[in-house]
mmCIF file of C-alpha atoms in Angstrom:
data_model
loop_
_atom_site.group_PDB
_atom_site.id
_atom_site.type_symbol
_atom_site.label_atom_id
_atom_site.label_comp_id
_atom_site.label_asym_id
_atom_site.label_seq_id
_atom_site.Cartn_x
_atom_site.Cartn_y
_atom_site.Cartn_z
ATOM 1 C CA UNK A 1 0.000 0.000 0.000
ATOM 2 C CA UNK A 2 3.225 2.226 0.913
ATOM 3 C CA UNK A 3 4.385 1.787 -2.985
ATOM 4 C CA UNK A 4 1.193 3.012 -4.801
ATOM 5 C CA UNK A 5 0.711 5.641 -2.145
ATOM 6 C CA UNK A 6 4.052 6.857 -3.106
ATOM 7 C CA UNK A 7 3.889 6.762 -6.640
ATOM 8 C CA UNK A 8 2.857 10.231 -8.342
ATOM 9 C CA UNK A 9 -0.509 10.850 -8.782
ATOM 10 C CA UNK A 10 -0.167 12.328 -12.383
ATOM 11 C CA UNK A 11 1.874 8.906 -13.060
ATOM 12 C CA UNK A 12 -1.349 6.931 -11.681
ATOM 13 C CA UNK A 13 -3.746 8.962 -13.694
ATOM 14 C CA UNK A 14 -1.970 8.651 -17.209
ATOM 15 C CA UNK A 15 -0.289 5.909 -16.882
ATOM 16 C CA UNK A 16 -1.374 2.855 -14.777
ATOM 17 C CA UNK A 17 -5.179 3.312 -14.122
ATOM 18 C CA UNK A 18 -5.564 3.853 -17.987
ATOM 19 C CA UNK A 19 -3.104 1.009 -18.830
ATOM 20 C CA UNK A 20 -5.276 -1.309 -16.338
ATOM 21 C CA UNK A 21 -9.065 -0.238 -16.829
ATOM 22 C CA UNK A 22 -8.940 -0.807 -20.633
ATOM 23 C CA UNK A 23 -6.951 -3.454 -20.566
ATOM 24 C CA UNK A 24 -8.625 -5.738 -18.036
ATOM 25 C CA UNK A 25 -12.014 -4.449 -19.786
ATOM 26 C CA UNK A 26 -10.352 -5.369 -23.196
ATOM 27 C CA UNK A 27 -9.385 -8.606 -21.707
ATOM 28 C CA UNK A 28 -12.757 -9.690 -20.130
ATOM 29 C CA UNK A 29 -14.525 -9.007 -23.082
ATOM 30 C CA UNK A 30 -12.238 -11.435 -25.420
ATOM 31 C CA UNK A 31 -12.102 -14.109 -23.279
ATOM 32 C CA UNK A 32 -16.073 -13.722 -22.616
ATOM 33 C CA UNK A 33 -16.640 -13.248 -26.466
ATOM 34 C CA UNK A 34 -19.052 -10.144 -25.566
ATOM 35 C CA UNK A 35 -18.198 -6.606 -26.635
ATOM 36 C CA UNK A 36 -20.349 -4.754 -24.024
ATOM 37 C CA UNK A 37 -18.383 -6.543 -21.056
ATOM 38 C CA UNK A 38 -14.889 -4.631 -21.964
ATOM 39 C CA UNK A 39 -17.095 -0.872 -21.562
ATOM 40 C CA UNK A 40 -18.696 -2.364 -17.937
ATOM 41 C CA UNK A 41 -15.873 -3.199 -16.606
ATOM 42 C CA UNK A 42 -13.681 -0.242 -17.450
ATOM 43 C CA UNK A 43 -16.695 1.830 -15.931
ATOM 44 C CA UNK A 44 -16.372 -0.303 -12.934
ATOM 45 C CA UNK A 45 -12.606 -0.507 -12.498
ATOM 46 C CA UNK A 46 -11.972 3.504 -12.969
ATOM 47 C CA UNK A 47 -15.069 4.350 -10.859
ATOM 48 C CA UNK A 48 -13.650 2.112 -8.263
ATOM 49 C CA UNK A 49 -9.889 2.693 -8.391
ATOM 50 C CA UNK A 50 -10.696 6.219 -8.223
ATOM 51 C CA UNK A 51 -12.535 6.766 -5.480
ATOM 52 C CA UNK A 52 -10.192 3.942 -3.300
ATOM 53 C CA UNK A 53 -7.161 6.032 -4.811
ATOM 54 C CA UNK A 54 -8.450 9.238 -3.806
ATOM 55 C CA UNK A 55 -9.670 8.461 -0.360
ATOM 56 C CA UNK A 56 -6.591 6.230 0.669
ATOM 57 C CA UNK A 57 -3.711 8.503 -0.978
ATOM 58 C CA UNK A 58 -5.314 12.444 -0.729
ATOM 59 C CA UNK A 59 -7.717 11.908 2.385
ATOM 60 C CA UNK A 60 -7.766 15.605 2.561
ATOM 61 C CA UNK A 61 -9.481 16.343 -0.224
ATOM 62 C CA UNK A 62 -13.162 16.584 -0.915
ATOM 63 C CA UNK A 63 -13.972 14.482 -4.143
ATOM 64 C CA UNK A 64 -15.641 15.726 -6.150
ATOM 65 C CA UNK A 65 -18.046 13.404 -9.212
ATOM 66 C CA UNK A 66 -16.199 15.663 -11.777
ATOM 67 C CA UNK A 67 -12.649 14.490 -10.653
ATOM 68 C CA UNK A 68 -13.955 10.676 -11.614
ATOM 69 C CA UNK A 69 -16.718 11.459 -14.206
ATOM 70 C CA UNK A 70 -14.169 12.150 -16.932
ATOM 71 C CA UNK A 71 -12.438 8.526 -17.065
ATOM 72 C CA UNK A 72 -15.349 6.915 -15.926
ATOM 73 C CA UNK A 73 -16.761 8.288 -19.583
ATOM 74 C CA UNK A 74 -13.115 8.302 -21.216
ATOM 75 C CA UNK A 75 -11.993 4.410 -20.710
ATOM 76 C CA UNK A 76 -15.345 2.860 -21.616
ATOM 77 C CA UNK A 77 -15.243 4.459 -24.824
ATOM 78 C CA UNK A 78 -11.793 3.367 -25.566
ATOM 79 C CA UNK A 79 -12.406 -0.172 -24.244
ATOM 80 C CA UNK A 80 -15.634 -0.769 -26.249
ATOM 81 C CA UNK A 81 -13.886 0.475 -29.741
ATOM 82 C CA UNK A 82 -10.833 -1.532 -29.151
ATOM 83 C CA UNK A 83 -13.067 -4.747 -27.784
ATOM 84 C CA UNK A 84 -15.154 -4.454 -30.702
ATOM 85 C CA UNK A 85 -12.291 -4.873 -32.317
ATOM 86 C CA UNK A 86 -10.611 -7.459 -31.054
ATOM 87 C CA UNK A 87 -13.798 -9.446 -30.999
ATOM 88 C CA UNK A 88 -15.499 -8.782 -34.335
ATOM 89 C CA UNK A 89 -11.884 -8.641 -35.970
ATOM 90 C CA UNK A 90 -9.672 -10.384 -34.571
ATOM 91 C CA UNK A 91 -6.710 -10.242 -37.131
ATOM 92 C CA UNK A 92 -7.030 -6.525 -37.952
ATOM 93 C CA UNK A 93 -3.674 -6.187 -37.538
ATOM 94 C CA UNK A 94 -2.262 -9.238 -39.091
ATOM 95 C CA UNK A 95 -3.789 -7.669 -42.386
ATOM 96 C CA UNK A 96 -2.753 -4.535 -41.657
ATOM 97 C CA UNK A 97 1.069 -5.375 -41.644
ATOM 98 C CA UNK A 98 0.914 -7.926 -44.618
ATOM 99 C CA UNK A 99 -0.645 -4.982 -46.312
ATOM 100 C CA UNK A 100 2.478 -2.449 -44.939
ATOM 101 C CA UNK A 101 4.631 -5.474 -46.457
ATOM 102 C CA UNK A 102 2.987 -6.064 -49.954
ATOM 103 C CA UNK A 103 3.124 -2.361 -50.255
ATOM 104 C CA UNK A 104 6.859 -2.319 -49.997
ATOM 105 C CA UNK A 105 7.549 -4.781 -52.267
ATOM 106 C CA UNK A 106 6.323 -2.793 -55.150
#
């Protein structure tokens, strides 16, 4: 608990609550085969790591619902386009560098 409340808050904010809201959304959703679970649980991860983060590392300060509201709209939106896409295309980017390679050849 010592570690994370000694890591930089604008380090937690860009870096690892982004990093692990989308991802564990994006990873729920392809192993459940389900787009809309990746959006729920990024809503439910940032809404929850935020407020925990907030109360345990700033106890001081008064939160606010505009200090979560922004990622709590933010990372479902990036976790249902990229589960959408790892779902309904899954080798998007397998095509997308055998095009890059094809291209070079000529």
């Amino acid at each position: 608990m010592e570690f994370i409340k000694s890591m930089d808050l604008m380090l937690m904010q860009l870096v690892v609550v982004p990093v692990a809201c989308i991802g564990l959304g994006v990873l729920f959703a392809v192993l459940s085969k389900k787009v809309f679970v990746g959006p729920v649980t990024s809503l439910i991860l940032a809404l929850g790591f935020n407020y925990w983060y907030f109360t345990y590392a700033v106890p001081d300060i008064d939160l606010t619902f505009s200090m979560v509201l922004f990622w709590a709209i933010l990372f479902p939106i990036i976790s249902f386009f990229l589960s959408d896409l790892m779902i309904k295309h899954p080798n998007w980017l397998k095509s997308r560098s055998s095009y890059r390679h094809r291209e070079r050849k000529i």
